[in-house]
Amino acid sequence: MVFKGFKKVFLLMMSALICLGYRSYPGTLGWSLNSSTTAGRKVFITLISSGKLMENNLPTTDVMGSAGTTLTETQLLQSVIDDYNSIQRSNLIFALDTDADYAANNLNHRIEIEEASASGVSSGEAQPVFLGQSIIGCKIRLTSKVFDSAKAYVSLVTHELGHCIGLEHPQETVWSVMSYFFHEDVYRLAIDDKMGIVHLYPKDPLDAREKATLGLSCAPQ
Ligand SMILES: [Zn+2]
Protein backbone atom coordinates (compact mmCIF):
# COMPACT_ATOMS: atom_id res chain seq x y z
CA MET A 1 0.00 0.00 0.00
CA VAL A 2 2.85 2.35 0.87
CA PHE A 3 4.46 1.60 -2.49
CA LYS A 4 1.17 2.26 -4.29
CA GLY A 5 0.89 5.69 -2.62
CA PHE A 6 4.48 6.54 -3.46
CA LYS A 7 3.89 5.52 -7.06
CA LYS A 8 0.87 7.81 -7.31
CA VAL A 9 2.80 10.78 -5.86
CA PHE A 10 5.73 10.04 -8.17
CA LEU A 11 3.49 9.96 -11.24
CA LEU A 12 1.76 13.19 -10.21
CA MET A 13 5.16 14.86 -9.78
CA MET A 14 6.30 13.57 -13.17
CA SER A 15 3.05 14.81 -14.72
CA ALA A 16 3.52 18.28 -13.22
CA LEU A 17 7.13 18.45 -14.36
CA ILE A 18 6.25 17.38 -17.88
CA CYS A 19 3.09 19.48 -18.23
CA LEU A 20 4.34 22.79 -16.86
CA GLY A 21 7.37 23.24 -19.09
CA TYR A 22 5.86 25.68 -21.56
CA ARG A 23 3.52 28.61 -21.51
CA SER A 24 1.58 30.29 -24.32
CA TYR A 25 0.00 33.73 -24.45
CA PRO A 26 -3.37 33.44 -22.66
CA GLY A 27 -6.18 32.76 -25.09
CA THR A 28 -4.07 32.87 -28.24
CA LEU A 29 -4.64 30.42 -31.06
CA GLY A 30 -1.37 31.46 -32.72
CA TRP A 31 -1.10 32.01 -36.47
CA SER A 32 -4.09 30.92 -38.51
CA LEU A 33 -2.72 28.22 -40.82
CA ASN A 34 -4.40 26.61 -43.81
CA SER A 35 -3.57 22.97 -43.25
CA SER A 36 -4.88 21.82 -46.64
CA THR A 37 -1.77 23.04 -48.51
CA THR A 38 1.95 23.17 -47.70
CA ALA A 39 2.03 26.86 -48.68
CA GLY A 40 -0.84 27.60 -46.28
CA ARG A 41 1.17 26.21 -43.37
CA LYS A 42 4.08 28.62 -43.97
CA VAL A 43 4.96 31.73 -41.95
CA PHE A 44 7.54 33.77 -43.84
CA ILE A 45 10.54 35.57 -42.36
CA THR A 46 12.01 38.74 -43.83
CA LEU A 47 15.56 39.52 -42.77
CA ILE A 48 16.11 43.26 -42.90
CA SER A 49 19.47 43.16 -41.11
CA SER A 50 21.14 40.52 -43.29
CA GLY A 51 24.78 40.62 -44.30
CA LYS A 52 26.33 40.30 -40.83
CA LEU A 53 29.25 37.95 -40.25
CA MET A 54 29.49 36.35 -36.82
CA GLU A 55 32.24 34.51 -34.95
CA ASN A 56 31.35 30.81 -34.83
CA ASN A 57 31.48 29.97 -31.12
CA LEU A 58 28.90 27.17 -31.39
CA PRO A 59 30.01 23.85 -29.89
CA THR A 60 31.22 21.18 -32.32
CA THR A 61 28.15 19.11 -31.39
CA ASP A 62 25.91 21.80 -32.89
CA VAL A 63 24.62 21.39 -36.45
CA MET A 64 26.57 24.53 -37.43
CA GLY A 65 29.53 23.91 -35.12
CA SER A 66 31.90 22.91 -37.91
CA ALA A 67 30.44 25.10 -40.66
CA GLY A 68 33.28 27.66 -40.63
CA THR A 69 35.05 30.15 -38.36
CA THR A 70 32.55 32.86 -39.29
CA LEU A 71 28.92 32.46 -40.29
CA THR A 72 26.42 34.76 -41.98
CA GLU A 73 23.15 35.81 -40.38
CA THR A 74 21.27 34.02 -43.16
CA GLN A 75 23.12 30.74 -42.46
CA LEU A 76 22.35 30.95 -38.76
CA LEU A 77 18.72 31.96 -39.26
CA GLN A 78 18.28 29.03 -41.67
CA SER A 79 19.58 26.66 -38.97
CA VAL A 80 17.02 28.11 -36.53
CA ILE A 81 14.26 27.67 -39.15
CA ASP A 82 15.40 24.06 -39.74
CA ASP A 83 15.18 23.42 -35.99
CA TYR A 84 11.55 24.67 -35.87
CA ASN A 85 10.65 22.79 -39.04
CA SER A 86 12.06 19.50 -37.73
CA ILE A 87 9.27 19.09 -35.15
CA GLN A 88 7.41 16.19 -36.67
CA ARG A 89 4.00 16.77 -35.02
CA SER A 90 3.95 20.54 -35.69
CA ASN A 91 1.87 21.96 -38.51
CA LEU A 92 3.83 25.23 -38.65
CA ILE A 93 6.48 25.76 -41.34
CA PHE A 94 8.92 28.69 -41.24
CA ALA A 95 10.36 29.87 -44.58
CA LEU A 96 12.48 32.80 -45.72
CA ASP A 97 10.81 35.33 -48.01
CA THR A 98 12.94 33.99 -50.86
CA ASP A 99 10.68 30.89 -50.78
CA ALA A 100 8.72 30.19 -53.99
CA ASP A 101 5.40 30.32 -52.08
CA TYR A 102 6.04 33.75 -50.57
CA ALA A 103 4.46 36.05 -53.17
CA ALA A 104 1.05 34.40 -53.15
CA ASN A 105 0.84 33.47 -49.48
CA ASN A 106 2.49 36.12 -47.28
CA LEU A 107 -0.65 38.10 -46.36
CA ASN A 108 -0.91 37.98 -42.53
CA HIS A 109 1.86 35.34 -42.53
CA ARG A 110 4.98 37.46 -42.18
CA ILE A 111 7.66 38.09 -39.53
CA GLU A 112 10.33 40.79 -39.86
CA ILE A 113 13.75 40.69 -38.19
CA GLU A 114 15.70 43.93 -38.02
CA GLU A 115 18.52 45.54 -36.08
CA ALA A 116 17.13 47.76 -33.31
CA SER A 117 18.20 51.35 -32.92
CA ALA A 118 15.78 52.46 -30.20
CA SER A 119 16.91 52.43 -26.58
CA GLY A 120 15.20 50.24 -24.02
CA VAL A 121 15.78 47.01 -25.91
CA SER A 122 18.09 44.85 -23.76
CA SER A 123 19.30 42.43 -26.42
CA GLY A 124 16.18 41.77 -28.43
CA GLU A 125 12.42 41.91 -28.38
CA ALA A 126 9.50 40.48 -30.30
CA GLN A 127 6.22 42.27 -30.90
CA PRO A 128 3.47 39.94 -32.14
CA VAL A 129 0.44 41.62 -33.71
CA PHE A 130 -2.88 40.08 -32.69
CA LEU A 131 -6.24 40.17 -34.42
CA GLY A 132 -8.64 38.66 -31.93
CA GLN A 133 -7.07 35.39 -30.82
CA SER A 134 -4.88 35.06 -33.92
CA ILE A 135 -1.38 36.36 -34.60
CA ILE A 136 -1.25 38.20 -37.94
CA GLY A 137 2.26 39.68 -37.86
CA CYS A 138 5.40 40.04 -35.77
CA LYS A 139 8.48 42.23 -35.63
CA ILE A 140 11.74 41.13 -33.99
CA ARG A 141 14.31 43.79 -33.11
CA LEU A 142 17.88 42.80 -32.23
CA THR A 143 20.53 45.06 -30.73
CA SER A 144 23.97 45.12 -32.31
CA LYS A 145 25.63 43.16 -29.47
CA VAL A 146 23.61 40.08 -30.49
CA PHE A 147 25.77 39.95 -33.61
CA ASP A 148 28.96 39.45 -31.57
CA SER A 149 28.59 35.66 -31.58
CA ALA A 150 26.77 32.93 -33.47
CA LYS A 151 25.59 31.28 -30.25
CA ALA A 152 24.07 34.52 -28.89
CA TYR A 153 22.30 35.08 -32.21
CA VAL A 154 20.90 31.53 -32.42
CA SER A 155 19.73 31.66 -28.80
CA LEU A 156 18.03 35.03 -29.09
CA VAL A 157 16.41 34.51 -32.49
CA THR A 158 15.09 31.08 -31.44
CA HIS A 159 13.63 32.73 -28.30
CA GLU A 160 12.09 35.71 -30.11
CA LEU A 161 10.58 33.52 -32.85
CA GLY A 162 8.97 31.54 -30.01
CA HIS A 163 7.23 34.75 -28.88
CA CYS A 164 6.21 35.44 -32.49
CA ILE A 165 4.30 32.16 -32.65
CA GLY A 166 2.61 32.53 -29.25
CA LEU A 167 5.01 31.16 -26.62
CA GLU A 168 5.57 33.02 -23.35
CA HIS A 169 8.22 32.61 -20.64
CA PRO A 170 7.88 29.51 -18.46
CA GLN A 171 9.23 30.42 -15.05
CA GLU A 172 9.68 27.03 -13.46
CA THR A 173 12.36 25.53 -15.69
CA VAL A 174 15.73 26.31 -17.26
CA TRP A 175 15.24 23.56 -19.84
CA SER A 176 13.46 25.82 -22.29
CA VAL A 177 14.87 28.39 -24.69
CA MET A 178 11.81 30.47 -23.71
CA SER A 179 12.74 30.38 -20.02
CA TYR A 180 13.60 33.49 -18.02
CA PHE A 181 16.48 31.50 -16.58
CA PHE A 182 19.56 31.22 -18.75
CA HIS A 183 21.35 27.90 -19.14
CA GLU A 184 24.35 27.85 -21.46
CA ASP A 185 23.43 24.44 -22.89
CA VAL A 186 19.93 25.60 -23.91
CA TYR A 187 20.29 27.86 -26.93
CA ARG A 188 18.11 25.94 -29.42
CA LEU A 189 14.60 24.50 -28.99
CA ALA A 190 14.30 22.14 -26.01
CA ILE A 191 11.67 19.48 -25.45
CA ASP A 192 9.42 21.85 -23.45
CA ASP A 193 9.46 24.39 -26.29
CA LYS A 194 8.60 21.69 -28.83
CA MET A 195 5.67 20.53 -26.69
CA GLY A 196 4.36 24.09 -26.62
CA ILE A 197 4.65 24.39 -30.40
CA VAL A 198 2.81 21.11 -31.00
CA HIS A 199 0.14 22.25 -28.53
CA LEU A 200 -0.39 25.49 -30.51
CA TYR A 201 0.07 24.00 -33.99
CA PRO A 202 -0.92 20.33 -33.81
CA LYS A 203 -0.53 18.45 -37.09
CA ASP A 204 -3.23 16.12 -35.80
CA PRO A 205 -5.89 17.91 -33.67
CA LEU A 206 -5.72 14.96 -31.29
CA ASP A 207 -2.22 16.11 -30.31
CA ALA A 208 -3.74 19.20 -28.66
CA ARG A 209 -6.41 17.22 -26.84
CA GLU A 210 -4.36 14.60 -25.10
CA LYS A 211 -5.85 13.03 -22.02
CA ALA A 212 -3.60 12.31 -19.10
CA THR A 213 -2.54 8.65 -19.12
CA LEU A 214 -0.31 7.30 -16.36
CA GLY A 215 0.72 10.89 -15.68
CA LEU A 216 2.98 10.88 -18.72
CA SER A 217 0.96 12.82 -21.26
CA CYS A 218 -0.56 16.25 -20.89
CA ALA A 219 -4.05 17.69 -21.02
CA PRO A 220 -4.27 21.14 -22.64
CA GLN A 221 -3.05 23.88 -20.29
ZN1 LIG B 1 11.31 36.66 -24.02
mmCIF file of C-alpha atoms and ligand atoms in Angstrom:
data_model
loop_
_atom_site.group_PDB
_atom_site.id
_atom_site.type_symbol
_atom_site.label_atom_id
_atom_site.label_comp_id
_atom_site.label_asym_id
_atom_site.label_seq_id
_atom_site.Cartn_x
_atom_site.Cartn_y
_atom_site.Cartn_z
ATOM 1 C CA MET A 1 0.000 0.000 0.000
ATOM 2 C CA VAL A 2 2.850 2.355 0.866
ATOM 3 C CA PHE A 3 4.458 1.605 -2.492
ATOM 4 C CA LYS A 4 1.173 2.260 -4.287
ATOM 5 C CA GLY A 5 0.888 5.691 -2.618
ATOM 6 C CA PHE A 6 4.480 6.542 -3.464
ATOM 7 C CA LYS A 7 3.893 5.515 -7.063
ATOM 8 C CA LYS A 8 0.870 7.814 -7.311
ATOM 9 C CA VAL A 9 2.804 10.778 -5.862
ATOM 10 C CA PHE A 10 5.732 10.040 -8.166
ATOM 11 C CA LEU A 11 3.494 9.958 -11.242
ATOM 12 C CA LEU A 12 1.759 13.188 -10.207
ATOM 13 C CA MET A 13 5.162 14.859 -9.780
ATOM 14 C CA MET A 14 6.296 13.571 -13.174
ATOM 15 C CA SER A 15 3.054 14.808 -14.716
ATOM 16 C CA ALA A 16 3.520 18.281 -13.217
ATOM 17 C CA LEU A 17 7.127 18.445 -14.363
ATOM 18 C CA ILE A 18 6.248 17.376 -17.880
ATOM 19 C CA CYS A 19 3.085 19.480 -18.232
ATOM 20 C CA LEU A 20 4.341 22.788 -16.860
ATOM 21 C CA GLY A 21 7.368 23.239 -19.085
ATOM 22 C CA TYR A 22 5.855 25.680 -21.562
ATOM 23 C CA ARG A 23 3.523 28.607 -21.514
ATOM 24 C CA SER A 24 1.581 30.287 -24.321
ATOM 25 C CA TYR A 25 0.000 33.733 -24.451
ATOM 26 C CA PRO A 26 -3.366 33.440 -22.665
ATOM 27 C CA GLY A 27 -6.177 32.765 -25.088
ATOM 28 C CA THR A 28 -4.073 32.870 -28.240
ATOM 29 C CA LEU A 29 -4.637 30.422 -31.055
ATOM 30 C CA GLY A 30 -1.367 31.460 -32.723
ATOM 31 C CA TRP A 31 -1.101 32.010 -36.468
ATOM 32 C CA SER A 32 -4.085 30.916 -38.513
ATOM 33 C CA LEU A 33 -2.722 28.219 -40.819
ATOM 34 C CA ASN A 34 -4.399 26.605 -43.807
ATOM 35 C CA SER A 35 -3.573 22.968 -43.253
ATOM 36 C CA SER A 36 -4.879 21.820 -46.637
ATOM 37 C CA THR A 37 -1.769 23.037 -48.508
ATOM 38 C CA THR A 38 1.948 23.173 -47.703
ATOM 39 C CA ALA A 39 2.026 26.865 -48.684
ATOM 40 C CA GLY A 40 -0.839 27.602 -46.280
ATOM 41 C CA ARG A 41 1.175 26.212 -43.374
ATOM 42 C CA LYS A 42 4.080 28.617 -43.970
ATOM 43 C CA VAL A 43 4.957 31.728 -41.951
ATOM 44 C CA PHE A 44 7.542 33.772 -43.837
ATOM 45 C CA ILE A 45 10.545 35.570 -42.358
ATOM 46 C CA THR A 46 12.012 38.738 -43.835
ATOM 47 C CA LEU A 47 15.560 39.518 -42.766
ATOM 48 C CA ILE A 48 16.107 43.262 -42.900
ATOM 49 C CA SER A 49 19.466 43.162 -41.113
ATOM 50 C CA SER A 50 21.139 40.523 -43.291
ATOM 51 C CA GLY A 51 24.785 40.619 -44.300
ATOM 52 C CA LYS A 52 26.333 40.305 -40.825
ATOM 53 C CA LEU A 53 29.245 37.950 -40.253
ATOM 54 C CA MET A 54 29.488 36.352 -36.817
ATOM 55 C CA GLU A 55 32.241 34.511 -34.950
ATOM 56 C CA ASN A 56 31.350 30.809 -34.827
ATOM 57 C CA ASN A 57 31.481 29.971 -31.122
ATOM 58 C CA LEU A 58 28.900 27.174 -31.389
ATOM 59 C CA PRO A 59 30.007 23.845 -29.889
ATOM 60 C CA THR A 60 31.219 21.181 -32.322
ATOM 61 C CA THR A 61 28.152 19.114 -31.386
ATOM 62 C CA ASP A 62 25.912 21.799 -32.889
ATOM 63 C CA VAL A 63 24.618 21.390 -36.449
ATOM 64 C CA MET A 64 26.571 24.533 -37.427
ATOM 65 C CA GLY A 65 29.533 23.908 -35.123
ATOM 66 C CA SER A 66 31.900 22.908 -37.913
ATOM 67 C CA ALA A 67 30.445 25.099 -40.658
ATOM 68 C CA GLY A 68 33.280 27.660 -40.630
ATOM 69 C CA THR A 69 35.052 30.153 -38.364
ATOM 70 C CA THR A 70 32.551 32.858 -39.295
ATOM 71 C CA LEU A 71 28.919 32.456 -40.293
ATOM 72 C CA THR A 72 26.420 34.759 -41.977
ATOM 73 C CA GLU A 73 23.152 35.807 -40.380
ATOM 74 C CA THR A 74 21.267 34.019 -43.159
ATOM 75 C CA GLN A 75 23.119 30.738 -42.462
ATOM 76 C CA LEU A 76 22.347 30.953 -38.759
ATOM 77 C CA LEU A 77 18.716 31.956 -39.261
ATOM 78 C CA GLN A 78 18.276 29.035 -41.667
ATOM 79 C CA SER A 79 19.580 26.665 -38.966
ATOM 80 C CA VAL A 80 17.020 28.111 -36.529
ATOM 81 C CA ILE A 81 14.265 27.667 -39.148
ATOM 82 C CA ASP A 82 15.395 24.057 -39.743
ATOM 83 C CA ASP A 83 15.177 23.423 -35.990
ATOM 84 C CA TYR A 84 11.555 24.668 -35.866
ATOM 85 C CA ASN A 85 10.649 22.787 -39.043
ATOM 86 C CA SER A 86 12.063 19.499 -37.734
ATOM 87 C CA ILE A 87 9.272 19.093 -35.152
ATOM 88 C CA GLN A 88 7.406 16.186 -36.674
ATOM 89 C CA ARG A 89 4.002 16.774 -35.021
ATOM 90 C CA SER A 90 3.953 20.538 -35.690
ATOM 91 C CA ASN A 91 1.866 21.964 -38.512
ATOM 92 C CA LEU A 92 3.833 25.227 -38.652
ATOM 93 C CA ILE A 93 6.483 25.760 -41.341
ATOM 94 C CA PHE A 94 8.918 28.688 -41.245
ATOM 95 C CA ALA A 95 10.356 29.874 -44.577
ATOM 96 C CA LEU A 96 12.481 32.800 -45.722
ATOM 97 C CA ASP A 97 10.813 35.335 -48.010
ATOM 98 C CA THR A 98 12.938 33.988 -50.858
ATOM 99 C CA ASP A 99 10.683 30.893 -50.781
ATOM 100 C CA ALA A 100 8.720 30.190 -53.987
ATOM 101 C CA ASP A 101 5.397 30.319 -52.077
ATOM 102 C CA TYR A 102 6.041 33.755 -50.571
ATOM 103 C CA ALA A 103 4.465 36.049 -53.167
ATOM 104 C CA ALA A 104 1.045 34.398 -53.154
ATOM 105 C CA ASN A 105 0.843 33.465 -49.477
ATOM 106 C CA ASN A 106 2.492 36.118 -47.276
ATOM 107 C CA LEU A 107 -0.654 38.096 -46.358
ATOM 108 C CA ASN A 108 -0.910 37.981 -42.527
ATOM 109 C CA HIS A 109 1.859 35.342 -42.529
ATOM 110 C CA ARG A 110 4.978 37.462 -42.175
ATOM 111 C CA ILE A 111 7.659 38.087 -39.527
ATOM 112 C CA GLU A 112 10.333 40.791 -39.856
ATOM 113 C CA ILE A 113 13.752 40.692 -38.190
ATOM 114 C CA GLU A 114 15.696 43.932 -38.020
ATOM 115 C CA GLU A 115 18.524 45.542 -36.075
ATOM 116 C CA ALA A 116 17.135 47.757 -33.310
ATOM 117 C CA SER A 117 18.195 51.350 -32.922
ATOM 118 C CA ALA A 118 15.782 52.459 -30.197
ATOM 119 C CA SER A 119 16.911 52.434 -26.584
ATOM 120 C CA GLY A 120 15.197 50.244 -24.023
ATOM 121 C CA VAL A 121 15.780 47.010 -25.911
ATOM 122 C CA SER A 122 18.091 44.851 -23.764
ATOM 123 C CA SER A 123 19.302 42.426 -26.420
ATOM 124 C CA GLY A 124 16.179 41.774 -28.434
ATOM 125 C CA GLU A 125 12.418 41.912 -28.384
ATOM 126 C CA ALA A 126 9.497 40.479 -30.299
ATOM 127 C CA GLN A 127 6.216 42.265 -30.896
ATOM 128 C CA PRO A 128 3.470 39.940 -32.136
ATOM 129 C CA VAL A 129 0.439 41.617 -33.712
ATOM 130 C CA PHE A 130 -2.880 40.081 -32.690
ATOM 131 C CA LEU A 131 -6.238 40.165 -34.419
ATOM 132 C CA GLY A 132 -8.641 38.662 -31.927
ATOM 133 C CA GLN A 133 -7.073 35.391 -30.822
ATOM 134 C CA SER A 134 -4.883 35.061 -33.916
ATOM 135 C CA ILE A 135 -1.383 36.361 -34.596
ATOM 136 C CA ILE A 136 -1.252 38.204 -37.943
ATOM 137 C CA GLY A 137 2.257 39.678 -37.857
ATOM 138 C CA CYS A 138 5.395 40.042 -35.767
ATOM 139 C CA LYS A 139 8.483 42.228 -35.634
ATOM 140 C CA ILE A 140 11.744 41.126 -33.994
ATOM 141 C CA ARG A 141 14.305 43.787 -33.112
ATOM 142 C CA LEU A 142 17.880 42.802 -32.233
ATOM 143 C CA THR A 143 20.527 45.058 -30.729
ATOM 144 C CA SER A 144 23.969 45.121 -32.306
ATOM 145 C CA LYS A 145 25.627 43.155 -29.467
ATOM 146 C CA VAL A 146 23.613 40.078 -30.494
ATOM 147 C CA PHE A 147 25.767 39.945 -33.613
ATOM 148 C CA ASP A 148 28.958 39.450 -31.571
ATOM 149 C CA SER A 149 28.588 35.661 -31.577
ATOM 150 C CA ALA A 150 26.773 32.933 -33.466
ATOM 151 C CA LYS A 151 25.592 31.282 -30.250
ATOM 152 C CA ALA A 152 24.066 34.516 -28.893
ATOM 153 C CA TYR A 153 22.302 35.080 -32.214
ATOM 154 C CA VAL A 154 20.901 31.534 -32.419
ATOM 155 C CA SER A 155 19.728 31.657 -28.803
ATOM 156 C CA LEU A 156 18.025 35.030 -29.086
ATOM 157 C CA VAL A 157 16.405 34.507 -32.494
ATOM 158 C CA THR A 158 15.087 31.078 -31.440
ATOM 159 C CA HIS A 159 13.634 32.726 -28.298
ATOM 160 C CA GLU A 160 12.088 35.711 -30.109
ATOM 161 C CA LEU A 161 10.584 33.518 -32.851
ATOM 162 C CA GLY A 162 8.970 31.544 -30.009
ATOM 163 C CA HIS A 163 7.229 34.752 -28.875
ATOM 164 C CA CYS A 164 6.215 35.441 -32.488
ATOM 165 C CA ILE A 165 4.302 32.155 -32.646
ATOM 166 C CA GLY A 166 2.614 32.529 -29.251
ATOM 167 C CA LEU A 167 5.013 31.159 -26.623
ATOM 168 C CA GLU A 168 5.573 33.020 -23.351
ATOM 169 C CA HIS A 169 8.225 32.606 -20.639
ATOM 170 C CA PRO A 170 7.882 29.513 -18.460
ATOM 171 C CA GLN A 171 9.230 30.416 -15.050
ATOM 172 C CA GLU A 172 9.678 27.027 -13.458
ATOM 173 C CA THR A 173 12.362 25.525 -15.694
ATOM 174 C CA VAL A 174 15.731 26.310 -17.256
ATOM 175 C CA TRP A 175 15.239 23.562 -19.836
ATOM 176 C CA SER A 176 13.457 25.823 -22.292
ATOM 177 C CA VAL A 177 14.871 28.387 -24.693
ATOM 178 C CA MET A 178 11.810 30.473 -23.709
ATOM 179 C CA SER A 179 12.741 30.382 -20.017
ATOM 180 C CA TYR A 180 13.604 33.489 -18.015
ATOM 181 C CA PHE A 181 16.479 31.503 -16.578
ATOM 182 C CA PHE A 182 19.561 31.223 -18.747
ATOM 183 C CA HIS A 183 21.346 27.895 -19.143
ATOM 184 C CA GLU A 184 24.350 27.851 -21.461
ATOM 185 C CA ASP A 185 23.431 24.440 -22.888
ATOM 186 C CA VAL A 186 19.934 25.600 -23.908
ATOM 187 C CA TYR A 187 20.294 27.863 -26.934
ATOM 188 C CA ARG A 188 18.113 25.943 -29.421
ATOM 189 C CA LEU A 189 14.596 24.505 -28.991
ATOM 190 C CA ALA A 190 14.303 22.143 -26.010
ATOM 191 C CA ILE A 191 11.666 19.482 -25.452
ATOM 192 C CA ASP A 192 9.420 21.855 -23.453
ATOM 193 C CA ASP A 193 9.460 24.389 -26.293
ATOM 194 C CA LYS A 194 8.603 21.687 -28.833
ATOM 195 C CA MET A 195 5.673 20.526 -26.685
ATOM 196 C CA GLY A 196 4.359 24.090 -26.617
ATOM 197 C CA ILE A 197 4.655 24.394 -30.398
ATOM 198 C CA VAL A 198 2.810 21.111 -31.001
ATOM 199 C CA HIS A 199 0.136 22.250 -28.529
ATOM 200 C CA LEU A 200 -0.390 25.487 -30.513
ATOM 201 C CA TYR A 201 0.074 23.995 -33.993
ATOM 202 C CA PRO A 202 -0.915 20.325 -33.814
ATOM 203 C CA LYS A 203 -0.530 18.446 -37.086
ATOM 204 C CA ASP A 204 -3.230 16.124 -35.797
ATOM 205 C CA PRO A 205 -5.892 17.912 -33.673
ATOM 206 C CA LEU A 206 -5.720 14.959 -31.290
ATOM 207 C CA ASP A 207 -2.217 16.110 -30.309
ATOM 208 C CA ALA A 208 -3.740 19.199 -28.662
ATOM 209 C CA ARG A 209 -6.408 17.224 -26.843
ATOM 210 C CA GLU A 210 -4.358 14.596 -25.097
ATOM 211 C CA LYS A 211 -5.851 13.027 -22.025
ATOM 212 C CA ALA A 212 -3.598 12.305 -19.101
ATOM 213 C CA THR A 213 -2.541 8.648 -19.118
ATOM 214 C CA LEU A 214 -0.314 7.297 -16.355
ATOM 215 C CA GLY A 215 0.721 10.890 -15.676
ATOM 216 C CA LEU A 216 2.975 10.882 -18.718
ATOM 217 C CA SER A 217 0.956 12.820 -21.260
ATOM 218 C CA CYS A 218 -0.562 16.254 -20.886
ATOM 219 C CA ALA A 219 -4.048 17.690 -21.018
ATOM 220 C CA PRO A 220 -4.266 21.143 -22.643
ATOM 221 C CA GLN A 221 -3.049 23.878 -20.292
HETATM 222 ZN ZN ZN B 1 11.310 36.656 -24.020
#
